[in-house]
Amino acid sequence: MESSENERLSVREVHANGSRMNASEVEAKLDEGNIQEAESALRDGLSLNFEEARALLGKLEYQRGNVEGALRVFDGIDLHAAIQRLQSSFSEKSPAKKGRTRTESPSSVSQHGANLVLEAIYLKSKSQQKLGKFADAANDCKRILDAVEKIFYQGIPNFQVDNKLQEIVSHAVELLPELWKQGGFYDEAISAYRRALLSQWNLDNDCCSRIQKSFVVFLLYSGVEASPPSLAVQIDGSYVPKNNLEEAILLLMILIRKFCAGKIKWDPSIMEHLTFALSVCSQTSILAKQFEDLMPGVYHRIDRWSSLALCHCAAGQNVSALNLLRKSLHKHERPDDLTLLLLAAKICSEDPYLASEGVGHAQRAVSNAHGSNEHLKGVALRMLGLCLGKQAKAASSDFERSRLQSKALESLEEATRFEKNNSDLIFELAVQYAEQRNLTAALRSARHFFNETGGSIVKAWILLALILSAQQRFAEAEVVTDAALEQIVRWEQGPLLKLKAKLKISQLKPMDAIETYRYLLALVQAQKKSFGSFRVSSKVEDDKVNEFDIWHGLANLYASLSHWKDAEICLQKARELKQYSAAILRTEEC
Amino acid sequence: MSDDENTTTSTVTFTPNTSEKIQSALQSLTTIVNPTLSVTSSTTPLSILNECQIYAQIAALLRSPNSGAGDNNLCRWLYDTFQSNVADLQLTILRFLPIIAGVYLSRVAERKPQAGFEAVLLALYAHETTTRAGEPVTVTIPDMSHPSVYHESKTTVNKNNATDRNIAVLSPLLEPHGTVRSTRRARIVGVAFELFYSKISQMSIAPKIDFCKFCKIWAGQNGDMYKYFEDEDDEEDEEESNEVKIEKDKESEEIKRGRVPMPWELLQPVMRILGHCLLGPNNKNTKLFEAASEACRCLFARAMHDVNPNAILPMRSLLRLSKNIDEFDATEPPKTDVISL
């Protein structure tokens, strides 16, 4: 009761019909449990009828936080009958009137009655909500909407309705889905959201947007799959979302549009929800478009650039991502931002000609990995190692190459001190050892990576086989390859088959190699046929073996066996795929 | 209200066959765990199966050292019960997925035989494969140049301007799998999680909390440094007592051991489930919300350590959203000093 003590201080007076009463007088009666006395005090003091007095009492109780009391008061009003009276009084006059009537027309009198009844039901519903009676609350709230819908069956026109009524209706429209949701009645909540958004309630922009956003949150995170909106609301040619994600993304885009049109205030959570939704569908390039379309000033320019860079990079558009990162890392912008530095270094580490730039970013990241970012030091060192390793690939001299390679190894080894158990790092270390022909260390790391990831990563198998074959242990390499083939679905076997063919050649088993190549060709051809269908996931795309390489390999193989005719056919096929190729010319020479 | 709820969950019209199957599932479970509860007027075999106490007992068994072996009784029970094709029983089994997948994935590196877990996971995968009937799950990204049901002005239909709509593959076509090939492990577990997500609104809190705890372990990364993510005064609370620090270090060692590869096919459903735990209707449950927030921080840290933009973007958004939950209630009528009609 302490809280209501505080509330009471703020409630001073009760007004009606030009008279006023001190609220504490009435409240004292209520506190004694005398609803009737309180009611008659109001009726006498403010010349009210029974319903008006009750409604006012309920409001008083509600405002001072006594929701149980409010509920008791509202229970005394026959709201059902009141609604029916209301409907009939409206249906008598609504069709005739067209133009605006004077303020004190009969319609405004009945609107006053409507306000009274509807507000009472609304507060009753709110009281029930606060008491956790969500189903009852929702049903009452729904009665408001049903009544209003019957009265204004053609939508709510602006001029016929006074502000008070509109306010109650808007509130009720917004409250209903919330009540169903809180009560765990999710299907009802979805219908209520749709009813709110697809019927004509004459909601203002803020209210409508709040409902839209709340529906978005429900669609994205409730885990309840909403069926598509009913056919009744669909218009020819219009886009109808067919699942939760589509509907949520659509609503978010509409919200962004409303903001751009100046209709609503900016709400950063809209963009966060959209980021989550579009990232989950891997559609970050569409997300980038949304960031680009936002007017300047919504985000700080560097925040916008960095979000854009993340979007582009996630969509594989590394060049545009890097350009944005360079702008953001400019010395007048945010040269020491660790996320930006790491991302830039990572992009650079994938290209020998960008690697030296990447080294710069990574070094900067290393020296800035302190304070709350200290945990990223290992990552920065790892990026440094990767960039150095890549830079070595484009080195102009042997000396330069080996210098870079040792530095790369040094960085990666140091990174392991910080990033223990980071399996990717172990893999990268294995590759770097292999590059330097330290095959024993390479094999050890490759095995470590393999065990850590439980053979789940194709490149682990390939690396193991490659290192073994570099050690001239062809038979063992083949065992690894065969075991790998068993663990990999057919669509992704390409690179392994190619490796297997080469291992066969190294073991001087050309006929086996030819057989493997044939198998590989069949696979590539099947992949080509299904290209474009959903069977080919992006992952397979990466692993696709170049058909040209296969024909070329086969040609070499036949040539080595002096099967000139077959070799010629294979070369022909290869030439169809790539007209001018030094490799083919060389084979032809032989 | 509570009465309402009881009736909605338990008045599923049981065909004799269904209730028999539930009864027999309970029967066979009694040989594995010992439910102290018996069927009374207020309980049904199904409600017993879904008791917290049973959940805890099964959960403990699933975490025991040799739980996933091929001859494990519990795995057999989980498998058989799921295969009964009774929707309620399948839901019961699905609640254990976070623990099964969690224990399974973290044990992969130990090379323990886990045929029992794999059988259960494959059953879930096969169920989802059948449900989808050879179709991938796709999303058509709306294009704002087309009018939609939610557009305000419905007049500007430009039919000539048929721009291509973007179709995104949310989950590619499922191939049938009879065994868990190592390179398909993440996909199989991922699809099981997709199934879990599709039923998540019917799930109790406990499996969700377990899920969040495993996220932390899979991430292999402590996320405490993001507790004050993007806060203006993030230097606060930096100083920790030594004891807390030692405790934390110990814990973080534990976390790092369980780190698993997180390819997109696993990460994507994990993020969706996490989104639900953080921002779904039952995030009012503080235990769940805290577990989910921590999982979110750990996975964000992992994304940062992997420098993986595909994960950084959504995890950063979840992190921001979870920190700024809007408690403003616009449906509350304003308080006034003067109350009038």
PDB file of N, CA, C and O in Angstrom, chain A residues 292-318:
ATOM      1  N   GLU A 292      23.104   2.464 -46.999  1.00  0.00           N
ATOM      2  CA  GLU A 292      23.433   3.533 -47.952  1.00  0.00           C
ATOM      3  C   GLU A 292      22.273   4.506 -48.112  1.00  0.00           C
ATOM      4  O   GLU A 292      22.470   5.702 -48.267  1.00  0.00           O
ATOM      5  N   ASP A 293      21.047   3.954 -48.090  1.00  0.00           N
ATOM      6  CA  ASP A 293      19.883   4.804 -48.339  1.00  0.00           C
ATOM      7  C   ASP A 293      19.537   5.710 -47.157  1.00  0.00           C
ATOM      8  O   ASP A 293      18.765   6.653 -47.317  1.00  0.00           O
ATOM      9  N   LEU A 294      20.069   5.390 -45.994  1.00  0.00           N
ATOM     10  CA  LEU A 294      19.759   6.250 -44.836  1.00  0.00           C
ATOM     11  C   LEU A 294      20.374   7.625 -45.039  1.00  0.00           C
ATOM     12  O   LEU A 294      21.485   7.740 -45.543  1.00  0.00           O
ATOM     13  N   MET A 295      19.647   8.634 -44.615  1.00  0.00           N
ATOM     14  CA  MET A 295      20.192   9.976 -44.833  1.00  0.00           C
ATOM     15  C   MET A 295      21.359  10.243 -43.880  1.00  0.00           C
ATOM     16  O   MET A 295      21.444   9.649 -42.799  1.00  0.00           O
ATOM     17  N   PRO A 296      22.256  11.090 -44.314  1.00  0.00           N
ATOM     18  CA  PRO A 296      23.418  11.391 -43.471  1.00  0.00           C
ATOM     19  C   PRO A 296      22.957  11.934 -42.124  1.00  0.00           C
ATOM     20  O   PRO A 296      21.937  12.600 -42.041  1.00  0.00           O
ATOM     21  N   GLY A 297      23.711  11.643 -41.112  1.00  0.00           N
ATOM     22  CA  GLY A 297      23.357  12.170 -39.801  1.00  0.00           C
ATOM     23  C   GLY A 297      22.722  11.144 -38.897  1.00  0.00           C
ATOM     24  O   GLY A 297      22.747  11.283 -37.684  1.00  0.00           O
ATOM     25  N   VAL A 298      22.154  10.112 -39.488  1.00  0.00           N
ATOM     26  CA  VAL A 298      21.560   9.069 -38.649  1.00  0.00           C
ATOM     27  C   VAL A 298      22.667   8.355 -37.892  1.00  0.00           C
ATOM     28  O   VAL A 298      22.594   8.142 -36.685  1.00  0.00           O
ATOM     29  N   TYR A 299      23.678   7.972 -38.630  1.00  0.00           N
ATOM     30  CA  TYR A 299      24.852   7.386 -37.992  1.00  0.00           C
ATOM     31  C   TYR A 299      26.049   8.304 -38.222  1.00  0.00           C
ATOM     32  O   TYR A 299      26.097   9.014 -39.232  1.00  0.00           O
ATOM     33  N   HIS A 300      26.977   8.252 -37.338  1.00  0.00           N
ATOM     34  CA  HIS A 300      28.239   8.912 -37.595  1.00  0.00           C
ATOM     35  C   HIS A 300      28.828   8.290 -38.850  1.00  0.00           C
ATOM     36  O   HIS A 300      28.698   7.091 -39.070  1.00  0.00           O
ATOM     37  N   ARG A 301      29.491   9.096 -39.683  1.00  0.00           N
ATOM     38  CA  ARG A 301      29.893   8.558 -40.976  1.00  0.00           C
ATOM     39  C   ARG A 301      30.805   7.333 -40.850  1.00  0.00           C
ATOM     40  O   ARG A 301      30.703   6.394 -41.626  1.00  0.00           O
ATOM     41  N   ILE A 302      31.639   7.321 -39.824  1.00  0.00           N
ATOM     42  CA  ILE A 302      32.541   6.171 -39.710  1.00  0.00           C
ATOM     43  C   ILE A 302      31.775   4.927 -39.257  1.00  0.00           C
ATOM     44  O   ILE A 302      32.045   3.822 -39.705  1.00  0.00           O
ATOM     45  N   ASP A 303      30.785   5.143 -38.399  1.00  0.00           N
ATOM     46  CA  ASP A 303      29.964   3.995 -38.003  1.00  0.00           C
ATOM     47  C   ASP A 303      29.249   3.424 -39.223  1.00  0.00           C
ATOM     48  O   ASP A 303      29.132   2.211 -39.380  1.00  0.00           O
ATOM     49  N   ARG A 304      28.785   4.340 -40.058  1.00  0.00           N
ATOM     50  CA  ARG A 304      28.105   3.865 -41.247  1.00  0.00           C
ATOM     51  C   ARG A 304      29.081   3.141 -42.177  1.00  0.00           C
ATOM     52  O   ARG A 304      28.792   2.072 -42.681  1.00  0.00           O
ATOM     53  N   TRP A 305      30.263   3.731 -42.373  1.00  0.00           N
ATOM     54  CA  TRP A 305      31.238   3.073 -43.246  1.00  0.00           C
ATOM     55  C   TRP A 305      31.606   1.706 -42.705  1.00  0.00           C
ATOM     56  O   TRP A 305      31.742   0.739 -43.447  1.00  0.00           O
ATOM     57  N   SER A 306      31.781   1.622 -41.389  1.00  0.00           N
ATOM     58  CA  SER A 306      32.234   0.336 -40.874  1.00  0.00           C
ATOM     59  C   SER A 306      31.124  -0.709 -40.962  1.00  0.00           C
ATOM     60  O   SER A 306      31.391  -1.870 -41.269  1.00  0.00           O
ATOM     61  N   SER A 307      29.887  -0.283 -40.737  1.00  0.00           N
ATOM     62  CA  SER A 307      28.787  -1.242 -40.933  1.00  0.00           C
ATOM     63  C   SER A 307      28.728  -1.681 -42.385  1.00  0.00           C
ATOM     64  O   SER A 307      28.533  -2.858 -42.691  1.00  0.00           O
ATOM     65  N   LEU A 308      28.891  -0.722 -43.274  1.00  0.00           N
ATOM     66  CA  LEU A 308      28.873  -1.045 -44.707  1.00  0.00           C
ATOM     67  C   LEU A 308      30.003  -2.007 -45.059  1.00  0.00           C
ATOM     68  O   LEU A 308      29.809  -2.957 -45.822  1.00  0.00           O
ATOM     69  N   ALA A 309      31.171  -1.748 -44.485  1.00  0.00           N
ATOM     70  CA  ALA A 309      32.317  -2.614 -44.781  1.00  0.00           C
ATOM     71  C   ALA A 309      32.022  -4.039 -44.315  1.00  0.00           C
ATOM     72  O   ALA A 309      32.302  -5.013 -45.028  1.00  0.00           O
ATOM     73  N   LEU A 310      31.439  -4.150 -43.122  1.00  0.00           N
ATOM     74  CA  LEU A 310      31.084  -5.490 -42.625  1.00  0.00           C
ATOM     75  C   LEU A 310      30.092  -6.168 -43.572  1.00  0.00           C
ATOM     76  O   LEU A 310      30.229  -7.345 -43.894  1.00  0.00           O
ATOM     77  N   CYS A 311      29.096  -5.399 -44.026  1.00  0.00           N
ATOM     78  CA  CYS A 311      28.099  -5.955 -44.953  1.00  0.00           C
ATOM     79  C   CYS A 311      28.755  -6.436 -46.236  1.00  0.00           C
ATOM     80  O   CYS A 311      28.504  -7.543 -46.710  1.00  0.00           O
ATOM     81  N   HIS A 312      29.587  -5.583 -46.822  1.00  0.00           N
ATOM     82  CA  HIS A 312      30.222  -5.943 -48.093  1.00  0.00           C
ATOM     83  C   HIS A 312      31.121  -7.150 -47.916  1.00  0.00           C
ATOM     84  O   HIS A 312      31.122  -8.065 -48.737  1.00  0.00           O
ATOM     85  N   CYS A 313      31.885  -7.125 -46.847  1.00  0.00           N
ATOM     86  CA  CYS A 313      32.821  -8.223 -46.619  1.00  0.00           C
ATOM     87  C   CYS A 313      32.048  -9.530 -46.397  1.00  0.00           C
ATOM     88  O   CYS A 313      32.417 -10.570 -46.935  1.00  0.00           O
ATOM     89  N   ALA A 314      30.955  -9.447 -45.653  1.00  0.00           N
ATOM     90  CA  ALA A 314      30.151 -10.652 -45.416  1.00  0.00           C
ATOM     91  C   ALA A 314      29.553 -11.167 -46.720  1.00  0.00           C
ATOM     92  O   ALA A 314      29.308 -12.356 -46.873  1.00  0.00           O
ATOM     93  N   ALA A 315      29.328 -10.260 -47.661  1.00  0.00           N
ATOM     94  CA  ALA A 315      28.757 -10.675 -48.942  1.00  0.00           C
ATOM     95  C   ALA A 315      29.856 -11.023 -49.944  1.00  0.00           C
ATOM     96  O   ALA A 315      29.574 -11.259 -51.119  1.00  0.00           O
ATOM     97  N   GLY A 316      31.087 -11.030 -49.494  1.00  0.00           N
ATOM     98  CA  GLY A 316      32.191 -11.409 -50.372  1.00  0.00           C
ATOM     99  C   GLY A 316      32.679 -10.284 -51.273  1.00  0.00           C
ATOM    100  O   GLY A 316      33.493 -10.512 -52.162  1.00  0.00           O
ATOM    101  N   GLN A 317      32.181  -9.079 -51.054  1.00  0.00           N
ATOM    102  CA  GLN A 317      32.628  -7.952 -51.880  1.00  0.00           C
ATOM    103  C   GLN A 317      33.779  -7.249 -51.167  1.00  0.00           C
ATOM    104  O   GLN A 317      33.630  -6.163 -50.611  1.00  0.00           O
ATOM    105  N   ASN A 318      34.926  -7.914 -51.230  1.00  0.00           N
ATOM    106  CA  ASN A 318      36.056  -7.448 -50.440  1.00  0.00           C
ATOM    107  C   ASN A 318      36.626  -6.119 -50.911  1.00  0.00           C
ATOM    108  O   ASN A 318      37.112  -5.331 -50.110  1.00  0.00           O
TER     109      ASN A 318
END
